[in-house]
mmCIF file of C-alpha atoms in Angstrom:
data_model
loop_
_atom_site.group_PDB
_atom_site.id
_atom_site.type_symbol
_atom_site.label_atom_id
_atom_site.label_comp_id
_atom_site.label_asym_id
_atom_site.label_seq_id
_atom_site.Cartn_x
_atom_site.Cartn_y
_atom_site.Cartn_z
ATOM 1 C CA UNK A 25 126.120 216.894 -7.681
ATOM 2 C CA UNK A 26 127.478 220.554 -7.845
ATOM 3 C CA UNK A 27 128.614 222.535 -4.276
ATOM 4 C CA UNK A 28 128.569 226.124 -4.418
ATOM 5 C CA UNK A 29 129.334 228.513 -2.050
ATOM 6 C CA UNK A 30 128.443 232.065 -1.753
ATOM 7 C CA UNK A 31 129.785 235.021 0.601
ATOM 8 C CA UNK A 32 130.774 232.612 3.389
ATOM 9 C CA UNK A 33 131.595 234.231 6.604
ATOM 10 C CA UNK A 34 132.654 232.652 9.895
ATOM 11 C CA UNK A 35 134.331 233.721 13.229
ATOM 12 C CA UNK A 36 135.140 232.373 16.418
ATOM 13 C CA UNK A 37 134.540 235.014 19.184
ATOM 14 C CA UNK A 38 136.485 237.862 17.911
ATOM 15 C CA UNK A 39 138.534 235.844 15.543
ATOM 16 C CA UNK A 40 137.492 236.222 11.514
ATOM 17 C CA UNK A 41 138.725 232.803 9.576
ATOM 18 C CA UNK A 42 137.054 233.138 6.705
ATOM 19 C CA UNK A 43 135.623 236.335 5.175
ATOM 20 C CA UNK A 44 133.707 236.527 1.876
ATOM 21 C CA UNK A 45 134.292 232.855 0.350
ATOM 22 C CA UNK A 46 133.001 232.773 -3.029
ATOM 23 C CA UNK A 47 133.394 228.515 -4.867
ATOM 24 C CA UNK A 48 131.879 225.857 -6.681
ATOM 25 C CA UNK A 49 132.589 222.277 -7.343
ATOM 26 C CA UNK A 50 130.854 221.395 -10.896
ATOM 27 C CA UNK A 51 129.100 217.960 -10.776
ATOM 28 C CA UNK A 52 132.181 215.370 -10.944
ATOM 29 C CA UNK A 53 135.044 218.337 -11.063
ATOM 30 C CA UNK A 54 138.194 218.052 -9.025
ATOM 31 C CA UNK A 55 138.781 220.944 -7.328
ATOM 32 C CA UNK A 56 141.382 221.842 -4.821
ATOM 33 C CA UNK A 57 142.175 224.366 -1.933
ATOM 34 C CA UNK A 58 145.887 225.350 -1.314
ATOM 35 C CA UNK A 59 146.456 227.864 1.374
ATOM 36 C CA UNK A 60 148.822 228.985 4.276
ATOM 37 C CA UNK A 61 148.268 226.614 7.443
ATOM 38 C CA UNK A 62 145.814 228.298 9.903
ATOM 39 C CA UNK A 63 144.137 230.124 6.945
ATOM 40 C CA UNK A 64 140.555 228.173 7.546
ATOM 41 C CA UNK A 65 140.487 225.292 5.135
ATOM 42 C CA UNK A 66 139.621 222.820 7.513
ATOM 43 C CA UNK A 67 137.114 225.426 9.210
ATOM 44 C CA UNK A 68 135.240 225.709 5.808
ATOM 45 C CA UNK A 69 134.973 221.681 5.501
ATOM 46 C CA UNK A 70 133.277 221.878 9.109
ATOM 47 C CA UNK A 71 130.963 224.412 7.228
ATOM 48 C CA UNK A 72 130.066 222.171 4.227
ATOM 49 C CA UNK A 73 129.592 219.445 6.646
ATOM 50 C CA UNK A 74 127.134 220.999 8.817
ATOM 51 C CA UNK A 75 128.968 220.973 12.076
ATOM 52 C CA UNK A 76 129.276 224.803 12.638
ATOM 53 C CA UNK A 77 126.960 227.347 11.353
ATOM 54 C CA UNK A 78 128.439 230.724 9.513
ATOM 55 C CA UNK A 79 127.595 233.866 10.322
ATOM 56 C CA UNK A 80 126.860 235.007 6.934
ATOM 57 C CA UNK A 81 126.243 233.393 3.356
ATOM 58 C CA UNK A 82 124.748 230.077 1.790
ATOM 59 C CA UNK A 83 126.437 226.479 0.844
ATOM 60 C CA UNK A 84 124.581 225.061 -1.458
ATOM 61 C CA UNK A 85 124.339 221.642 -2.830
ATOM 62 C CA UNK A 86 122.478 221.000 -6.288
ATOM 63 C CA UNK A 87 121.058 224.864 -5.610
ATOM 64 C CA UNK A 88 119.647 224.255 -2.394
ATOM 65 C CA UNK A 89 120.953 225.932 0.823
ATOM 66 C CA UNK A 90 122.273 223.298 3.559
ATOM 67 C CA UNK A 91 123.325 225.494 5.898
ATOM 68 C CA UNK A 92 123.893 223.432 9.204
ATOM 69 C CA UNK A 93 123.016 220.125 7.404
ATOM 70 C CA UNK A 94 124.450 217.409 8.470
ATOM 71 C CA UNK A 95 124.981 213.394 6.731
ATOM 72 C CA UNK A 96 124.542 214.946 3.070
ATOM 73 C CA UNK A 97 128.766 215.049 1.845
ATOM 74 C CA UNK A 98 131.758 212.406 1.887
ATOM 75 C CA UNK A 99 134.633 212.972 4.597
ATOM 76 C CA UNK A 100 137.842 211.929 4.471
ATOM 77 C CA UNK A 101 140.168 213.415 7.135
ATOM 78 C CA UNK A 102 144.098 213.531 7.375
ATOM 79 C CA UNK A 103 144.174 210.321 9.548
ATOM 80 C CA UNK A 104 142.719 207.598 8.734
ATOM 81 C CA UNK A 105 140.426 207.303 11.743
ATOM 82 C CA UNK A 106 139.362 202.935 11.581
ATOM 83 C CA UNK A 107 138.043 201.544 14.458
ATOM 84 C CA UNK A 108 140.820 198.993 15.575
ATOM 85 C CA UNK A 109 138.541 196.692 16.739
ATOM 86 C CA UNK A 110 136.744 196.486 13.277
ATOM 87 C CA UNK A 111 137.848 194.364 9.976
ATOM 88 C CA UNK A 112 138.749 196.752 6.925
ATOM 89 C CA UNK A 113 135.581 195.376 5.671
ATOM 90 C CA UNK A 114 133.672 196.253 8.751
ATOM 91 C CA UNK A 115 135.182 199.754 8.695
ATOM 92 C CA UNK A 116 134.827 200.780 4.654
ATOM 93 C CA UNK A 117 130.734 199.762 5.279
ATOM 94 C CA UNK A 118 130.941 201.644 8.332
ATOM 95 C CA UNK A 119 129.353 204.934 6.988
ATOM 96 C CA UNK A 120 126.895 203.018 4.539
ATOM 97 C CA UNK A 121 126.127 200.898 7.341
ATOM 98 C CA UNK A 122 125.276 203.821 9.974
ATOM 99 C CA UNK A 123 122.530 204.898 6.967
ATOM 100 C CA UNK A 124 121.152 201.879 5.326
ATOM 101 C CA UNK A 125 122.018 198.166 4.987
ATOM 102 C CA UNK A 126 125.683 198.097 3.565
ATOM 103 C CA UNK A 127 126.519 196.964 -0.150
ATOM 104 C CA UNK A 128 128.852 193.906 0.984
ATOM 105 C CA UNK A 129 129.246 193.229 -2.606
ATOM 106 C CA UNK A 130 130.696 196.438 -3.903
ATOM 107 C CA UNK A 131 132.835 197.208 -0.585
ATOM 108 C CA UNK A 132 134.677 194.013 -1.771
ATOM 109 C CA UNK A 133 134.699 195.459 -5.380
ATOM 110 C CA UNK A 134 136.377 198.591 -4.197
ATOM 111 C CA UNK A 135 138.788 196.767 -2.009
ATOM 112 C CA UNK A 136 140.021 194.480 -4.675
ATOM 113 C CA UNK A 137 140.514 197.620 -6.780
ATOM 114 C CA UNK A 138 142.444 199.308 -3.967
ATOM 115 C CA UNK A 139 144.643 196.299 -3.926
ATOM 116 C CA UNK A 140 142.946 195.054 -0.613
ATOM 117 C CA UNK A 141 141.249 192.220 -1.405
ATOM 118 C CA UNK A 142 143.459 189.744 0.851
ATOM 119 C CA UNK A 143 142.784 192.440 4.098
ATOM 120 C CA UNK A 144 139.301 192.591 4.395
ATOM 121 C CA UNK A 145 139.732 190.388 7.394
ATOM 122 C CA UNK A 146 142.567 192.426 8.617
ATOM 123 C CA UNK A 147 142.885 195.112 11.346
ATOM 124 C CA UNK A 148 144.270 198.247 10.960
ATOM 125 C CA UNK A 149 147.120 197.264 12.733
ATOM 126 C CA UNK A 150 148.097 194.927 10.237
ATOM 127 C CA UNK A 151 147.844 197.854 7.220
ATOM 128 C CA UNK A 152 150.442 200.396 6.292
ATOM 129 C CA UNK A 153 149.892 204.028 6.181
ATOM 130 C CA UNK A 154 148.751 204.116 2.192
ATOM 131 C CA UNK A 155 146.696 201.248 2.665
ATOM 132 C CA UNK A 156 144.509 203.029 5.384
ATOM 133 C CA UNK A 157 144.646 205.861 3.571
ATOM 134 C CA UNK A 158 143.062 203.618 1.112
ATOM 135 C CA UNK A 159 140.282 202.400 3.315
ATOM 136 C CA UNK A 160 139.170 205.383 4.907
ATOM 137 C CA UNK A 161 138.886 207.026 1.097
ATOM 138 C CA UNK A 162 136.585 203.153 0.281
ATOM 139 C CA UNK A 163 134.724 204.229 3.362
ATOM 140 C CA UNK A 164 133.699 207.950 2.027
ATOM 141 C CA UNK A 165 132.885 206.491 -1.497
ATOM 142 C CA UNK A 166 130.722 203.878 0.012
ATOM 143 C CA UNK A 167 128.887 206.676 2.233
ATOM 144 C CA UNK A 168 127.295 207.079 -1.501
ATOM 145 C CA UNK A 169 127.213 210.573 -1.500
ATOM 146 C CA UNK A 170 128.155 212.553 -4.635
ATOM 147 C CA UNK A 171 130.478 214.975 -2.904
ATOM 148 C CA UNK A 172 133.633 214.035 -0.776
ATOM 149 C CA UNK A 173 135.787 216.828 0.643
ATOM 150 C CA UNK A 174 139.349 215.523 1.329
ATOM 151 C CA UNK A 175 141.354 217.202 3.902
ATOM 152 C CA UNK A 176 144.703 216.357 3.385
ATOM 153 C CA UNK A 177 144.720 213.167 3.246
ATOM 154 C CA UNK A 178 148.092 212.040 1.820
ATOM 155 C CA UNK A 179 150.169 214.281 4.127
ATOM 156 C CA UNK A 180 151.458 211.847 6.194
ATOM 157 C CA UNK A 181 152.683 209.857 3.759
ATOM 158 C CA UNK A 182 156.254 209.760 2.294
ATOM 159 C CA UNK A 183 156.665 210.494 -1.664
ATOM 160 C CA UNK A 184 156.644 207.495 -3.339
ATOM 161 C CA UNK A 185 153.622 206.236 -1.002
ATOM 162 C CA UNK A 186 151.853 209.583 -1.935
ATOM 163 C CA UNK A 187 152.469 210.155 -5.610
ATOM 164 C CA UNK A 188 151.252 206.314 -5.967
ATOM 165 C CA UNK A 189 147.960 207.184 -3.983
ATOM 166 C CA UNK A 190 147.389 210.475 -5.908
ATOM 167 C CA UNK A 191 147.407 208.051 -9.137
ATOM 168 C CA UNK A 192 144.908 205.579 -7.544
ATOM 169 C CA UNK A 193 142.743 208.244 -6.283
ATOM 170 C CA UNK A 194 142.649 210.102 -9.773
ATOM 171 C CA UNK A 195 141.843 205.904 -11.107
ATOM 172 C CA UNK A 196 139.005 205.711 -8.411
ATOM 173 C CA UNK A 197 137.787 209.217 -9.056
ATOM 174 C CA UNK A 198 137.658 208.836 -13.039
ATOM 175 C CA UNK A 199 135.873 206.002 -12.701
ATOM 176 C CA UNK A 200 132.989 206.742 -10.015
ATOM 177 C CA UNK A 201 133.220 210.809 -11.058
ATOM 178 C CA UNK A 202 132.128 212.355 -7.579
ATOM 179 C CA UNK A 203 132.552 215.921 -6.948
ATOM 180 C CA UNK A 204 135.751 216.067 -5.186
ATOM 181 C CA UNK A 205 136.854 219.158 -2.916
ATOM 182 C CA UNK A 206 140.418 218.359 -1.518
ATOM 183 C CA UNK A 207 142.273 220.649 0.469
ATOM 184 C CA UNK A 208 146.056 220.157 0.105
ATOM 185 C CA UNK A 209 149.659 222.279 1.189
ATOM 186 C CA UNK A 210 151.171 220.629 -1.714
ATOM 187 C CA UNK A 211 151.359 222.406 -5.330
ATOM 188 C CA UNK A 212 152.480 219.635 -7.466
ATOM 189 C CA UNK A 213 149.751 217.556 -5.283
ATOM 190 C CA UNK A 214 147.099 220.410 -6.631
ATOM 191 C CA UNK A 215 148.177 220.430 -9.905
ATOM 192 C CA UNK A 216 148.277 216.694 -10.634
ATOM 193 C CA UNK A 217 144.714 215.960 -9.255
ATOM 194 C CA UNK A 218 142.896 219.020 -9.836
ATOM 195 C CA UNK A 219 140.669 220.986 -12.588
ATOM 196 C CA UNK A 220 141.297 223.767 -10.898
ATOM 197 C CA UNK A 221 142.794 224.988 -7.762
ATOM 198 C CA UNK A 222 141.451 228.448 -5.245
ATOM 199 C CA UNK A 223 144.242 229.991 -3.399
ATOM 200 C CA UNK A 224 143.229 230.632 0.175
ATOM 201 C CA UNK A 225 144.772 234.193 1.724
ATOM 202 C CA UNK A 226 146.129 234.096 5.222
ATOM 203 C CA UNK A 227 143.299 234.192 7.972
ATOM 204 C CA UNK A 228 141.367 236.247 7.839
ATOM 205 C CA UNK A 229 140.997 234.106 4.466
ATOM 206 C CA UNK A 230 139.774 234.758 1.369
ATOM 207 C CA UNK A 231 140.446 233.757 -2.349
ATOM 208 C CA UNK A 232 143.503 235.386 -3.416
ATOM 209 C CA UNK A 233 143.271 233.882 -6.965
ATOM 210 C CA UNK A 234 141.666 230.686 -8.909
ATOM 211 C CA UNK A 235 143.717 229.119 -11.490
ATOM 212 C CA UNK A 236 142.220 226.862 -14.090
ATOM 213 C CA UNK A 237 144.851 223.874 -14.517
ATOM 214 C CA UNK A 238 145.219 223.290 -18.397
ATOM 215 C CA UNK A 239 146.488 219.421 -18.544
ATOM 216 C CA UNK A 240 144.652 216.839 -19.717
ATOM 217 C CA UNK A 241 143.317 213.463 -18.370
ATOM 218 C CA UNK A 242 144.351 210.961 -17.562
ATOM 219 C CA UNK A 243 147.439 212.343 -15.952
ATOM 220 C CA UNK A 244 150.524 210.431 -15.070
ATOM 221 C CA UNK A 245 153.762 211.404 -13.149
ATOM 222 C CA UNK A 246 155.560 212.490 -16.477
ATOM 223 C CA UNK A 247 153.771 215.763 -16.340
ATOM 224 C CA UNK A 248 155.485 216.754 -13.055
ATOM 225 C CA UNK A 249 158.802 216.850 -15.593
ATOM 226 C CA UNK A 250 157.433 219.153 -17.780
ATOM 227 C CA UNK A 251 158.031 223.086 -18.367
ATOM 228 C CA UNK A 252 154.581 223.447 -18.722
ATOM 229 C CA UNK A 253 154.276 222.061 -14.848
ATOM 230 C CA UNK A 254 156.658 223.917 -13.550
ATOM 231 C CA UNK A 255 155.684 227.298 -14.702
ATOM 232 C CA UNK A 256 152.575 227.027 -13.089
ATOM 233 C CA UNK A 257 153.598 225.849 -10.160
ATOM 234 C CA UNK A 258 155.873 228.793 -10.353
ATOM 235 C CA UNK A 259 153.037 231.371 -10.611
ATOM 236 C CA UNK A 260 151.057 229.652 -7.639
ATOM 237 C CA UNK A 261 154.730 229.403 -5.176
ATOM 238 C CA UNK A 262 154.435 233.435 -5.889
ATOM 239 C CA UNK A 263 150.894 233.986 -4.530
ATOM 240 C CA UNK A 264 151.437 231.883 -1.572
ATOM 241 C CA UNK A 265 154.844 233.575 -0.618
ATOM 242 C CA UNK A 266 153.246 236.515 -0.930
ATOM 243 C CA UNK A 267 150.918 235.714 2.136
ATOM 244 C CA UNK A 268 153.439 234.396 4.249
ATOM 245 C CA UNK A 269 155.776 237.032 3.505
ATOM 246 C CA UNK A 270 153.258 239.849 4.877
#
């Protein structure tokens, strides 16, 4: 399923966040948002998601406009968000189950793929920071909707634990192919995962550039060695210290 998005506008009160946001998310592309903090990332997820309304332009899933529609994308936020009182099994069928009678059958699939398979009894207590990340991304695939918008969802994690989930989400992702929008403050994060990457402006935001990232898949941590990574990474460090510098 493609997501497009033309001329977005939205304010709160006097405040402009986001001022003529033009995107699109081909059917199974990876595409990610880099931006300065406070620049309306988050603010334009609420917007895809239906929670606030904008005061000008369309979002548009598959070509039709879904302006204020709720229940029709993925979510994954920064925190986990499980119910403590619920099994990781109980929680990954928790959006499915809020729809239509949960697949038991490929919840367990995805948790044995995530490495889970002995925790689906577990609490959330019991897991470690990657491996909720891991079940809260299970629960948005599960929602079985064909686009999931991932607000930072790695941020809290150290490293090692992060560069190993970026490699299981890009495993997850080439196998299911949903459209992904992901919102990151990372570049190397944005340049390992994604087909191509907006740069947000400070708020008022708009897109200050769209780069096209030229590696090919499958990826693996070797190309965060080379020159070719670096120079592009380069290019975007200059756009962003451009905003915060102003």
């Amino acid at each position: 399923m493609s997501l497009a998005i033309h001329q977005l506008h939205k304010s709160f009160g006097e405040r402009p966040v986001l001022e003529d946001i033009n995107l699109q998310v081909e059917n199974g592309e990876f595409v990610a948002i880099l931006g300065p903090s406070g620049s309306g990332k988050s603010t334009l997820f609420q917007l895809i998601g239906g929670l606030v309304l904008p005061e000008s332009g369309t979002i548009e899933l598959n070509g039709e406009a879904v302006n204020g529609k709720k229940g029709l994308i993925g979510y994954m936020p920064q925190t986990p968000s499980l119910f403590p009182w619920r099994t990781v099994l109980e929680n990954v069928v928790l959006a499915a189950e809020l729809k239509e009678k949960p697949d038991y059958q490929e919840a367990r699939r995805l948790l044995q793929k995530a490495g889970l398979a002995d925790y689906e009894n577990a609490y959330p207590n019991e897991l470690s920071g990657g491996m909720k990340q891991r079940v809260s991304f299970i629960r948005a695939l599960l929602s079985n909707q064909d686009v999931l918008c991932l607000d930072e969802p790695f941020s809290a994690l150290d490293e090692f634990t992060k560069l190993t989930m970026q490699k299981w989400l890009l495993s997850i992702w080439e196998a299911n192919r949903k459209s992904i929008l992901f919102i990151t403050h990372s570049i190397d994060e944005a340049l390992f995962l994604a087909d191509r990457v907006y740069i947000f402006s400070k708020r008022p935001a708009h897109i200050k550039a769209e780069i096209k990232v030229p590696f090919s898949r499958p990826r693996d941590e070797n190309l965060l060695e080379t020159t070719e990574f670096f120079q592009l990474k380069q290019q975007i460090f200059k756009y962003l210290k451009e905003e915060i510098s102003e």
